[in-house]
PDB file of C-alpha atoms in Angstrom:
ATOM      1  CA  UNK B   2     -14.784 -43.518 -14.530  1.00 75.00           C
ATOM      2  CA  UNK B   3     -11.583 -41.151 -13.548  1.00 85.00           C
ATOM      3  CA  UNK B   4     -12.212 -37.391 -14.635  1.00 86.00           C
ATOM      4  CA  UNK B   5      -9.169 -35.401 -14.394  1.00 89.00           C
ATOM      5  CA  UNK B   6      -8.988 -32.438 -12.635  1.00 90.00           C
ATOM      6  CA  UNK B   7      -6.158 -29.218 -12.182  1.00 91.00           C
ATOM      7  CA  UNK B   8      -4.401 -29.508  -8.540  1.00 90.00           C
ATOM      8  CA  UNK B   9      -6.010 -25.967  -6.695  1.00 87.00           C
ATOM      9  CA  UNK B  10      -2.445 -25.278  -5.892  1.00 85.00           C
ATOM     10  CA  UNK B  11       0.399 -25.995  -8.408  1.00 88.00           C
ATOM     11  CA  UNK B  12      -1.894 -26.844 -11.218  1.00 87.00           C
ATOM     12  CA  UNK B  13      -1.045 -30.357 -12.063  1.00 90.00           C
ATOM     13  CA  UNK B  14      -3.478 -32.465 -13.002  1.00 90.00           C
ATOM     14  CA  UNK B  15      -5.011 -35.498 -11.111  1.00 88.00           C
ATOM     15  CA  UNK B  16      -7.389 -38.242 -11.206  1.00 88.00           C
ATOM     16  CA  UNK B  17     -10.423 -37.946  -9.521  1.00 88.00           C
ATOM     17  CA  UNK B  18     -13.871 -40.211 -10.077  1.00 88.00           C
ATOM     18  CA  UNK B  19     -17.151 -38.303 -10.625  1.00 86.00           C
ATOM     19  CA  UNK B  20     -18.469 -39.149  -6.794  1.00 88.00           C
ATOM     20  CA  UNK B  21     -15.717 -37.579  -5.408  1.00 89.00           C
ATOM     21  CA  UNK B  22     -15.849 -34.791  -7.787  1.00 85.00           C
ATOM     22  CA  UNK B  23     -19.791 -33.891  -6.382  1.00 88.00           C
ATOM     23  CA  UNK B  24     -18.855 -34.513  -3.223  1.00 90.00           C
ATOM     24  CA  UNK B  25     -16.111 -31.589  -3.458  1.00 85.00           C
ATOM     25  CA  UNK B  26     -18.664 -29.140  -5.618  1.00 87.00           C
ATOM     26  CA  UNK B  27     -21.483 -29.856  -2.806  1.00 88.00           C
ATOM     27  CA  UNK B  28     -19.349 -28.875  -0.026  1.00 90.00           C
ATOM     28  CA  UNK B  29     -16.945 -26.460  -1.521  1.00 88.00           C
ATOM     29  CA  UNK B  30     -14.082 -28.517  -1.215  1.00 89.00           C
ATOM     30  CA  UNK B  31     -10.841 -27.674  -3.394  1.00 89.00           C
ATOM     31  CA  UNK B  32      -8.568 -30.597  -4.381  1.00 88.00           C
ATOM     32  CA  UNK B  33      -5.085 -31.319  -4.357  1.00 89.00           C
ATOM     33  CA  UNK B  34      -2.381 -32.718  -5.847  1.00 89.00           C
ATOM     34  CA  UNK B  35      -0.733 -33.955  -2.719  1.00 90.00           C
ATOM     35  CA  UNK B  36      -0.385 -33.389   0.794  1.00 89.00           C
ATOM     36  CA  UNK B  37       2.624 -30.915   0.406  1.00 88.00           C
ATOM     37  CA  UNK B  38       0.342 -28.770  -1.792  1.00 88.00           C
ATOM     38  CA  UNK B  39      -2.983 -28.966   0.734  1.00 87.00           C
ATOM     39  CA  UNK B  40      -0.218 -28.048   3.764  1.00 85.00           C
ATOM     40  CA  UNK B  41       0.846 -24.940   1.384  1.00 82.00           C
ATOM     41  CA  UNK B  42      -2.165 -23.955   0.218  1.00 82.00           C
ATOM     42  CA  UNK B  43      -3.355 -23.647   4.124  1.00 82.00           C
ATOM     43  CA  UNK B  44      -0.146 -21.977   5.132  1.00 79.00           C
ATOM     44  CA  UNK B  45      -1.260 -18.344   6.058  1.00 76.00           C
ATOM     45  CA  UNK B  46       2.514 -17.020   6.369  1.00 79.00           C
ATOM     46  CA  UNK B  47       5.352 -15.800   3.446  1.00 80.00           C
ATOM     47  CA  UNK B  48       8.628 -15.877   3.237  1.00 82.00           C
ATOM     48  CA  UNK B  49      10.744 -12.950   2.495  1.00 84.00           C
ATOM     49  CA  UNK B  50      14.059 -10.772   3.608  1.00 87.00           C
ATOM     50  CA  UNK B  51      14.709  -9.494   6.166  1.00 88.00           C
ATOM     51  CA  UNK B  52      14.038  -5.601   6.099  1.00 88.00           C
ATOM     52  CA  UNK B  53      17.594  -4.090   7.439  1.00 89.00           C
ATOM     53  CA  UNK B  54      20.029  -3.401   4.632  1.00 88.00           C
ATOM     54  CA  UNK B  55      22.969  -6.085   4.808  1.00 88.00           C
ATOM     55  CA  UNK B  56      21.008  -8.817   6.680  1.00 89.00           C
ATOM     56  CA  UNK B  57      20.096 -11.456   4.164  1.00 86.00           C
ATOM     57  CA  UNK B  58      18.019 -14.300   6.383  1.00 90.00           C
ATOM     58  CA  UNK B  59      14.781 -15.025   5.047  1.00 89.00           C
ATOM     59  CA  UNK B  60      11.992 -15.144   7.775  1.00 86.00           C
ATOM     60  CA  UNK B  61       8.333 -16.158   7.566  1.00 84.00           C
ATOM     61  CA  UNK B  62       5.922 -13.944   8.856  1.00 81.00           C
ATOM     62  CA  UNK B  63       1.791 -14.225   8.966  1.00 80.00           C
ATOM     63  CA  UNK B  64       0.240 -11.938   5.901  1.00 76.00           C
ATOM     64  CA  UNK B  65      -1.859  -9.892   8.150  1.00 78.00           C
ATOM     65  CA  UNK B  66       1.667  -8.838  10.354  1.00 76.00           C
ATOM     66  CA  UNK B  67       3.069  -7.641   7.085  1.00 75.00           C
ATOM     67  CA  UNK B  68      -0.192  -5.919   5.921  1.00 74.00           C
ATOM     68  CA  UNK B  69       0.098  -4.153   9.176  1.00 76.00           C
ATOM     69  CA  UNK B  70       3.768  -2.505   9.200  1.00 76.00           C
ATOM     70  CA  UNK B  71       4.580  -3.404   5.671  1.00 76.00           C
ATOM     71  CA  UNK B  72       8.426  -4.485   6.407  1.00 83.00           C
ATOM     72  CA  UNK B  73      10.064  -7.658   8.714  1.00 84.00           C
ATOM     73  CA  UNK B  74      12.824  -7.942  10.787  1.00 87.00           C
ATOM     74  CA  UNK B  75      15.114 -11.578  11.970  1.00 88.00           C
ATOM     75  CA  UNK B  76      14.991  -9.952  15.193  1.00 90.00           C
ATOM     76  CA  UNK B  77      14.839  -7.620  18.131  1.00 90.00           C
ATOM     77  CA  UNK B  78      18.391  -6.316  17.331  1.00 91.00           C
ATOM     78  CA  UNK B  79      17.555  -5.531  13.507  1.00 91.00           C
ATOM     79  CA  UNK B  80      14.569  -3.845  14.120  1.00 89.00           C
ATOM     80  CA  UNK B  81      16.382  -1.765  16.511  1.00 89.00           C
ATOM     81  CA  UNK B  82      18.987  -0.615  14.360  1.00 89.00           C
ATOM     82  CA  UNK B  83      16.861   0.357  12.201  1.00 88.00           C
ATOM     83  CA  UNK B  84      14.430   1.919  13.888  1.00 87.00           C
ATOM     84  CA  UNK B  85      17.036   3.816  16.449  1.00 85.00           C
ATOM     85  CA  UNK B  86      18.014   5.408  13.063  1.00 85.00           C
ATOM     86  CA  UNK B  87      15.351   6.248  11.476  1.00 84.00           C
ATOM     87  CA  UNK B  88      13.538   7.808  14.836  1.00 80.00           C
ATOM     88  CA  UNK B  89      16.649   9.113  16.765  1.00 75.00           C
ATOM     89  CA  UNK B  90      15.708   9.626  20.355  1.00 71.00           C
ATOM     90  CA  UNK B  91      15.412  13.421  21.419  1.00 64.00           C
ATOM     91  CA  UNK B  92      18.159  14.319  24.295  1.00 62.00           C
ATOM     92  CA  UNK B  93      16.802  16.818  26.877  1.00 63.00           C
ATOM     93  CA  UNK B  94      17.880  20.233  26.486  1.00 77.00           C
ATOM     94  CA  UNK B  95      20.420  21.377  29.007  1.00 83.00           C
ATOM     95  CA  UNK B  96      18.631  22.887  32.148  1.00 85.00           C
ATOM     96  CA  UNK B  97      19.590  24.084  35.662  1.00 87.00           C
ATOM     97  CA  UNK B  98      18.106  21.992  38.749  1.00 86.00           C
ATOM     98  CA  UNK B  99      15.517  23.935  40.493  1.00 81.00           C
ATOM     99  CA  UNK B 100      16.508  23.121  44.074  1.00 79.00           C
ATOM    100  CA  UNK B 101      20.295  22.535  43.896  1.00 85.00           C
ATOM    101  CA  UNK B 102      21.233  24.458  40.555  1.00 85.00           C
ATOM    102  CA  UNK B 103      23.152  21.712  38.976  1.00 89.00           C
ATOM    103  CA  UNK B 104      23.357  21.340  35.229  1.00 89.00           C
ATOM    104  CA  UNK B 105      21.763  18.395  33.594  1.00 87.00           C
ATOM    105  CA  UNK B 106      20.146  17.118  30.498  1.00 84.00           C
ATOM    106  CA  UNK B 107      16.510  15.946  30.422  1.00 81.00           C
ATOM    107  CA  UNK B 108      12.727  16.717  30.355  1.00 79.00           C
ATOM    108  CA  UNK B 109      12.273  16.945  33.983  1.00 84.00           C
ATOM    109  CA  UNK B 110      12.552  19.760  36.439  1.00 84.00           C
ATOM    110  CA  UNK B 111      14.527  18.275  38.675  1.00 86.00           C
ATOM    111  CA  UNK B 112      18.192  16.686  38.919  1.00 89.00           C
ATOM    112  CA  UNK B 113      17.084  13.745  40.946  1.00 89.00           C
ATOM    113  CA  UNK B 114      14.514  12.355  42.632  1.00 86.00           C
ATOM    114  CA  UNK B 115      16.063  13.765  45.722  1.00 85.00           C
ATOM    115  CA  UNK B 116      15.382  17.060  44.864  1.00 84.00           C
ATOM    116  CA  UNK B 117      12.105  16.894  43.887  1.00 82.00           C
ATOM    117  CA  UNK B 118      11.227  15.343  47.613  1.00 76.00           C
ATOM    118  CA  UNK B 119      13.051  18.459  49.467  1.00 77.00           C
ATOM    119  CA  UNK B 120      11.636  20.794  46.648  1.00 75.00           C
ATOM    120  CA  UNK B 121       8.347  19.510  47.497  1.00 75.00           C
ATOM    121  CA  UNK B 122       8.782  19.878  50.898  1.00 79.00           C
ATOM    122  CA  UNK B 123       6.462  23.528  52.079  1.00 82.00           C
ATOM    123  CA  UNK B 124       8.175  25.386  54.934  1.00 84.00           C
ATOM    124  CA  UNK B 125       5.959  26.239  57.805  1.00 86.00           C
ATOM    125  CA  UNK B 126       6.012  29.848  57.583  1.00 88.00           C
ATOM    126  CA  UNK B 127       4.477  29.433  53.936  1.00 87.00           C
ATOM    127  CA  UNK B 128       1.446  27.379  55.329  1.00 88.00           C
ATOM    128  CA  UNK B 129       1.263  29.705  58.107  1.00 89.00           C
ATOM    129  CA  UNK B 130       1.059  32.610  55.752  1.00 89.00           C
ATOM    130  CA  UNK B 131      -1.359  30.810  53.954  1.00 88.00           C
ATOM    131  CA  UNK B 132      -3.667  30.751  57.074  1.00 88.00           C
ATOM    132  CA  UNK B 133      -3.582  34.247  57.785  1.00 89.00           C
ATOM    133  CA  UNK B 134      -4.413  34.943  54.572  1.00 90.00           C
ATOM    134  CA  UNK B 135      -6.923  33.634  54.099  1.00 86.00           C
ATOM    135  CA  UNK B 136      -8.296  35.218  57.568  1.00 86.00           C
ATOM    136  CA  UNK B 137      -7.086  38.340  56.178  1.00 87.00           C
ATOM    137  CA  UNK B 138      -9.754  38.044  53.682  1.00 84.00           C
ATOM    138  CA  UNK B 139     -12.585  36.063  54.359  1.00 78.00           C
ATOM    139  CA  UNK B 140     -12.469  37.124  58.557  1.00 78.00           C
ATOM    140  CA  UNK B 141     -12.272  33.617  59.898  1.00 79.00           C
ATOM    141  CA  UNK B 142     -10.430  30.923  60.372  1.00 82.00           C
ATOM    142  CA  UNK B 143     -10.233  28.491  57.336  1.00 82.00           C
ATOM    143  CA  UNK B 144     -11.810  24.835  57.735  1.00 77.00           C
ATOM    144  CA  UNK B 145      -9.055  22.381  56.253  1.00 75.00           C
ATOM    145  CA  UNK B 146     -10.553  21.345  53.004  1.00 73.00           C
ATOM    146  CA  UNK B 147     -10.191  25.407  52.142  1.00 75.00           C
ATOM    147  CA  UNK B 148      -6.539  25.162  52.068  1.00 76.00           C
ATOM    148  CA  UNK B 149      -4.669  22.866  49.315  1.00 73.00           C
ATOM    149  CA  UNK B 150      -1.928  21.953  51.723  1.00 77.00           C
ATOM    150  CA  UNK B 151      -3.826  20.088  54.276  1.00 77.00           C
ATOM    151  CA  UNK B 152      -1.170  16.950  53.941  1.00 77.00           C
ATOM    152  CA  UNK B 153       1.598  19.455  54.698  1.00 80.00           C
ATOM    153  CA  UNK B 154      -0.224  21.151  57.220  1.00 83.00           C
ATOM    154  CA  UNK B 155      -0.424  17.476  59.076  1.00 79.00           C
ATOM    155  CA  UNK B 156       3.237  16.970  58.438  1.00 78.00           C
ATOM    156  CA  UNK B 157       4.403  19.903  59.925  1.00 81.00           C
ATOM    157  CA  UNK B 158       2.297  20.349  63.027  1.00 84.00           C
ATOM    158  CA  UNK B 159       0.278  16.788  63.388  1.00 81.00           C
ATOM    159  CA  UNK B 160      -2.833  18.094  62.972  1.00 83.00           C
ATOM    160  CA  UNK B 161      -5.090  20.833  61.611  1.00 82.00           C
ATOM    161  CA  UNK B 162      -5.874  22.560  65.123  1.00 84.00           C
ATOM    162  CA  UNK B 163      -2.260  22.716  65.968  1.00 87.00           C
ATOM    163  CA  UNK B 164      -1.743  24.683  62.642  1.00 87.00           C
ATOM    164  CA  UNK B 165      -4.128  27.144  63.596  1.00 86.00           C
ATOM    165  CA  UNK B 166      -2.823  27.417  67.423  1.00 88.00           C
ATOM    166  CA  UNK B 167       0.396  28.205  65.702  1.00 89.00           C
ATOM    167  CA  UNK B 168      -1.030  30.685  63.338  1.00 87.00           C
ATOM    168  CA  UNK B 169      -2.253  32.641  66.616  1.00 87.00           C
ATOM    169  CA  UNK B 170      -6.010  31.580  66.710  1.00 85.00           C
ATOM    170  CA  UNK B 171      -8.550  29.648  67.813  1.00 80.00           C
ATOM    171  CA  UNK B 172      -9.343  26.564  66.216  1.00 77.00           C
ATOM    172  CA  UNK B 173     -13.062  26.512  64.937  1.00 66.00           C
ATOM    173  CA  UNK B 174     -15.730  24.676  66.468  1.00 61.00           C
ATOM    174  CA  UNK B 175     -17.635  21.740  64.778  1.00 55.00           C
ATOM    175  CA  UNK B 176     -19.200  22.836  61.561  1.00 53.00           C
ATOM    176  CA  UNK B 177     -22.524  22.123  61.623  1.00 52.00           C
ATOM    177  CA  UNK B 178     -23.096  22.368  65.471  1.00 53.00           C
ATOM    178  CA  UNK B 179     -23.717  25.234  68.107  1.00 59.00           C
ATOM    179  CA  UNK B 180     -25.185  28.412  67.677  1.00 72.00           C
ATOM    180  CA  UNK B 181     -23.244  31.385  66.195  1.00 82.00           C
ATOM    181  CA  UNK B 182     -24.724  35.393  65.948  1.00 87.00           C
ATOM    182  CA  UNK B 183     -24.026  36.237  62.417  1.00 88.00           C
ATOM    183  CA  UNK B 184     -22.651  39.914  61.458  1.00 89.00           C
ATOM    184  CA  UNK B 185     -26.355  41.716  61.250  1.00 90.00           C
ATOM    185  CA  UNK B 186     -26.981  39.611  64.870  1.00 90.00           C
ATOM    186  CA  UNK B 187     -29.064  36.816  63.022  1.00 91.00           C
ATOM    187  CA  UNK B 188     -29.024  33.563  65.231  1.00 88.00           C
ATOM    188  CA  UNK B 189     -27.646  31.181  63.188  1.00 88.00           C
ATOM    189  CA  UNK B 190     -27.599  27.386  63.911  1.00 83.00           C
ATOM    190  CA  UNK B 191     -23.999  26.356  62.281  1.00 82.00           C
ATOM    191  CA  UNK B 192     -20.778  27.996  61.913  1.00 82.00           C
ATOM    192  CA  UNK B 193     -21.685  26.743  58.053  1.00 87.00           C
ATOM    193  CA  UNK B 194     -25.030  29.011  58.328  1.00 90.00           C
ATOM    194  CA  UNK B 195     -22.793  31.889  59.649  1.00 89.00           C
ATOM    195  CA  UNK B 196     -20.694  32.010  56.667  1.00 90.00           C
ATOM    196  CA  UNK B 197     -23.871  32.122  54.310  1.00 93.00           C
ATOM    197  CA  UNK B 198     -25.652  34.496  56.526  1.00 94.00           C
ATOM    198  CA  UNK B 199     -22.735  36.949  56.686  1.00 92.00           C
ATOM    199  CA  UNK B 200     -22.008  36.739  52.872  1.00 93.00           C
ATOM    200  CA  UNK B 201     -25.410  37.940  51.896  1.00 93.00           C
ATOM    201  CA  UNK B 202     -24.912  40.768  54.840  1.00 94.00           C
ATOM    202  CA  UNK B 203     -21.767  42.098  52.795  1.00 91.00           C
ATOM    203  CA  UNK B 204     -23.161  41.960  50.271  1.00 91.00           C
ATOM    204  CA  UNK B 205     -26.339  43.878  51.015  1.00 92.00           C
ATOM    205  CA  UNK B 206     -28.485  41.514  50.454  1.00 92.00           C
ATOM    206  CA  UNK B 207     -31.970  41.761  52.326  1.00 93.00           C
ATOM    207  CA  UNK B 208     -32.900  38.503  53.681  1.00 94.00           C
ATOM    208  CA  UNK B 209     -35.043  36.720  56.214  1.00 93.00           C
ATOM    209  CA  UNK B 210     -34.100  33.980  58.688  1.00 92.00           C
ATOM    210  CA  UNK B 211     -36.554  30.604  59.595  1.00 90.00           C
ATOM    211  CA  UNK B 212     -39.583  31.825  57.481  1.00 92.00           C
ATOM    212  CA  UNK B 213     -42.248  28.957  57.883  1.00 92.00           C
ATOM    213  CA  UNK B 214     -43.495  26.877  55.133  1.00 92.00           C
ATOM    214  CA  UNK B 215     -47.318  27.715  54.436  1.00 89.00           C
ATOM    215  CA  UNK B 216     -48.016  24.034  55.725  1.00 81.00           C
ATOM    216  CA  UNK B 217     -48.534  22.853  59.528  1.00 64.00           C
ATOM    217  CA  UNK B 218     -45.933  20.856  59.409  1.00 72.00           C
ATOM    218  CA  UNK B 219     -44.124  23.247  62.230  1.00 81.00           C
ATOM    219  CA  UNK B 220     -41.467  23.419  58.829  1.00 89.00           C
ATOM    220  CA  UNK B 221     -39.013  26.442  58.173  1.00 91.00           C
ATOM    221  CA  UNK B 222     -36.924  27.708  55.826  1.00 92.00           C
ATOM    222  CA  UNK B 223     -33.169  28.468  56.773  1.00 92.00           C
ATOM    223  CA  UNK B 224     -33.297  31.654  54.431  1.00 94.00           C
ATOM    224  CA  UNK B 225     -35.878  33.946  52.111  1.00 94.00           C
ATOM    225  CA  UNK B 226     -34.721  36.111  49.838  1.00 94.00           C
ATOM    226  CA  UNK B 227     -37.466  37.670  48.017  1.00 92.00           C
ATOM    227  CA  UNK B 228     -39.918  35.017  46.931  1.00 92.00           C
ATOM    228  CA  UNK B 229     -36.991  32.483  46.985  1.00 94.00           C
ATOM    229  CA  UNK B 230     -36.988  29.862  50.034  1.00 95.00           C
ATOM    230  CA  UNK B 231     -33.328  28.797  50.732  1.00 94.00           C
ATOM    231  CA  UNK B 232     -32.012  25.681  52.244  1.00 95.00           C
ATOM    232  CA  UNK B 233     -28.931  24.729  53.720  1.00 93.00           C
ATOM    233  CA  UNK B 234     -28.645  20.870  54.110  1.00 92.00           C
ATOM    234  CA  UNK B 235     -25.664  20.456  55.753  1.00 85.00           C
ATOM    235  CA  UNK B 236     -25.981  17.250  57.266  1.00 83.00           C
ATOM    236  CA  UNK B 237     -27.511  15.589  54.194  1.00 86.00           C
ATOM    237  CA  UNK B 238     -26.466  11.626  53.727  1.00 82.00           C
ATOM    238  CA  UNK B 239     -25.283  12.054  57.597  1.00 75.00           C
ATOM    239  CA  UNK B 240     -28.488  10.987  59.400  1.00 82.00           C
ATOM    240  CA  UNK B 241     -31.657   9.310  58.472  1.00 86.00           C
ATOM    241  CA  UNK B 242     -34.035  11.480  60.281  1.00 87.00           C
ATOM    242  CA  UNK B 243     -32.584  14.252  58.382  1.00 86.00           C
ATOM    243  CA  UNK B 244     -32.658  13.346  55.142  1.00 90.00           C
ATOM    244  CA  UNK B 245     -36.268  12.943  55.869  1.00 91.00           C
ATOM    245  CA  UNK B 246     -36.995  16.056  56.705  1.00 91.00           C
ATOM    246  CA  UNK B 247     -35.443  17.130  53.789  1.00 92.00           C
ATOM    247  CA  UNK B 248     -37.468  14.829  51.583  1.00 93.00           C
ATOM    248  CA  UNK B 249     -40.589  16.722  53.559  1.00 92.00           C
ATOM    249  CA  UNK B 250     -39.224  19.909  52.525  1.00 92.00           C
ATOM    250  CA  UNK B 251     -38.881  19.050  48.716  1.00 93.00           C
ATOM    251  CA  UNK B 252     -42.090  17.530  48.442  1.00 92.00           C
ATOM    252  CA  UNK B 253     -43.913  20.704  50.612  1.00 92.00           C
ATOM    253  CA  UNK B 254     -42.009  23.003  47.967  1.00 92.00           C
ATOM    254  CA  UNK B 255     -43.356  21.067  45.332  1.00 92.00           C
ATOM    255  CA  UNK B 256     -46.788  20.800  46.367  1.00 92.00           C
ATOM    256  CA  UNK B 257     -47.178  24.797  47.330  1.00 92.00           C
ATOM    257  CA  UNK B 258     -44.879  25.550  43.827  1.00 93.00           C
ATOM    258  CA  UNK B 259     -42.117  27.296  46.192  1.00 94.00           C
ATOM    259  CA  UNK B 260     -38.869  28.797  44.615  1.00 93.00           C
ATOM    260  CA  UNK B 261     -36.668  26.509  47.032  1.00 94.00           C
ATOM    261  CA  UNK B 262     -32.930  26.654  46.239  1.00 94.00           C
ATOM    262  CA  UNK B 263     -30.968  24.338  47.677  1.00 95.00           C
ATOM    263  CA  UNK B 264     -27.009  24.726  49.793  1.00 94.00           C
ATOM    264  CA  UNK B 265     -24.846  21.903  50.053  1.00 92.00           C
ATOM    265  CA  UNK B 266     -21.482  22.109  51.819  1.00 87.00           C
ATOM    266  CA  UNK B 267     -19.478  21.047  48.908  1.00 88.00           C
ATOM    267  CA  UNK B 268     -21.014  24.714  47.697  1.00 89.00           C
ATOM    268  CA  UNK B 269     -19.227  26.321  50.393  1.00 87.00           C
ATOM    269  CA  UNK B 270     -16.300  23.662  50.651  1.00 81.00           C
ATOM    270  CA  UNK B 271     -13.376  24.579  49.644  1.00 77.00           C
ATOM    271  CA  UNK B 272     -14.881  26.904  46.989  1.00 83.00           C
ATOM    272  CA  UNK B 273     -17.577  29.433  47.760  1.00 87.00           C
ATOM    273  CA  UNK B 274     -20.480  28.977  44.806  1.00 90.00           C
ATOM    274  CA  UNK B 275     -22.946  31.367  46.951  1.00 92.00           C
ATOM    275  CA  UNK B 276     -22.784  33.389  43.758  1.00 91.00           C
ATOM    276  CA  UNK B 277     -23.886  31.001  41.387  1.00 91.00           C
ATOM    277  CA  UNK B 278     -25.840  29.098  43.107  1.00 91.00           C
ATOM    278  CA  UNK B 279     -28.438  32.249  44.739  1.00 91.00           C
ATOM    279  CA  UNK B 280     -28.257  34.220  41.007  1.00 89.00           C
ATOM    280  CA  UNK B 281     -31.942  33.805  40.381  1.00 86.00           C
ATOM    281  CA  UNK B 282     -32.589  35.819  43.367  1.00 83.00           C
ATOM    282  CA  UNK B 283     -29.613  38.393  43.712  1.00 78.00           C
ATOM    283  CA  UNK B 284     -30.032  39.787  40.063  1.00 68.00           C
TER     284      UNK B 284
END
């Protein structure tokens, strides 16, 4: 026995037998007329103009693309003349080159990439000032991770030392080896332990040099201020046997509840953090 049934597309009604019918209900299944109206009914896309004014081809387009930017275009070229009109690009404001003083338009600093290279370039009496300085200040020669031209500084002279031969000094020795007498005639074992050493000095701050830890471990501090045991690992992640001795130290500060504050030389490298880092025990 045929049952009809309305077409889930146009409308129109067909012949279907009861089986079928169940079949359809148990597995959600809509029928159709025909296979134009199935193919139709599964089409995702819909047709419509063109969005620029004057341009009448119709183009099909997936629902969720016009959900998204709620107008079509044919092509490329429509969507550019519209969109070139309704978001007209800024033009750069006139400006005068920084290195050659020639009038242009745009965003940049520069006239041309040219310029910018021999604007970039740093004469060597600039880094040479900046060397002196910084001796000026600090007393000493500066390492080459304290000044933030150390690519120039190659490219004028070659390397570091030569830039400090120029400058009229010495270059410095090897920063964590040798023995140097700090300013209040402390031995110190690094040029690095110098530069701590003499910073607490000007700044009047009493402090002791190798204090022993209250172990037999033969074990000393590089620094005490106060109650405060200071270290300076300077060759930590360089050598095994060090960074087991510095394990030692940690776990002997631990175990006798020490105040041990720890120096790295990225604290002193190319910023000086003394400051913060020994302001428990300066205040």
């Amino acid at each position: 026995m045929l049952i009809r049934v309305p077409c889930a597309k146009c409308g129109k009604e067909v012949d279907r037998s009861r089986g079928r019918i169940n079949e359809a209900n148990k597995f959600g299944w809509k029928t159709y007329c025909s296979l134009q109206c199935q193919n139709a009914a599964k089409n995702l896309q819909i047709e419509t103009k063109c969005y620029r004014d004057g341009c009448n081809v119709r183009v099909r387009r997936r629902r969720d693309q016009f959900r998204r930017f709620g107008v079509v275009f044919c092509s490329m070229r429509c969507a550019a003349l519209v969109n070139n009109k309704k978001y007209p690009r800024e033009h750069g404001v006139t400006k005068v080159c920084a290195h050659c003083s020639k009038l242009f338009k745009s965003r940049e600093k520069y006239c041309s990439r040219e310029c910018k290279d021999r604007a970039s370039v740093i004469p060597r009496e600039v880094l040479l000032g900046k060397i002196n300085d910084f001796f000026s200040r600090e007393g000493r020669v500066p390492f080459k991770n304290e000044i933030g031209y150390y690519h120039a500084v190659r490219s004028r002279f070659g390397t570091w030392n030569e830039a400090i031969i120029a400058a009229g000094f010495e270059p410095n020795p090897v920063m964590f080896a040798n023995r140097h007498i700090a300013k209040d005639g402390h031995q110190c074992d690094s040029l690095a332990e110098k530069i701590i050493d003499d910073w607490m000095f000007a700044r009047k701050i009493e402090h002791r040099r190798r204090v022993y830890y209250p172990c037999n471990h033969g074990l000393s501090a590089d620094f005490m201020i106060g109650d405060y045991w200071i270290e300076f690992f300077g060759l930590f992640g360089e050598h095994k046997r060090y960074d087991q001795l510095r394990k030692l130290k940690l776990r002997i500060a631990k175990t006798y509840k020490l105040k041990l504050l720890e120096i790295y030389p990225h604290d002193l490298f190319p910023k000086n953090n003394l400051a913060q880092i020994l302001s428990s025990c300066i205040t």
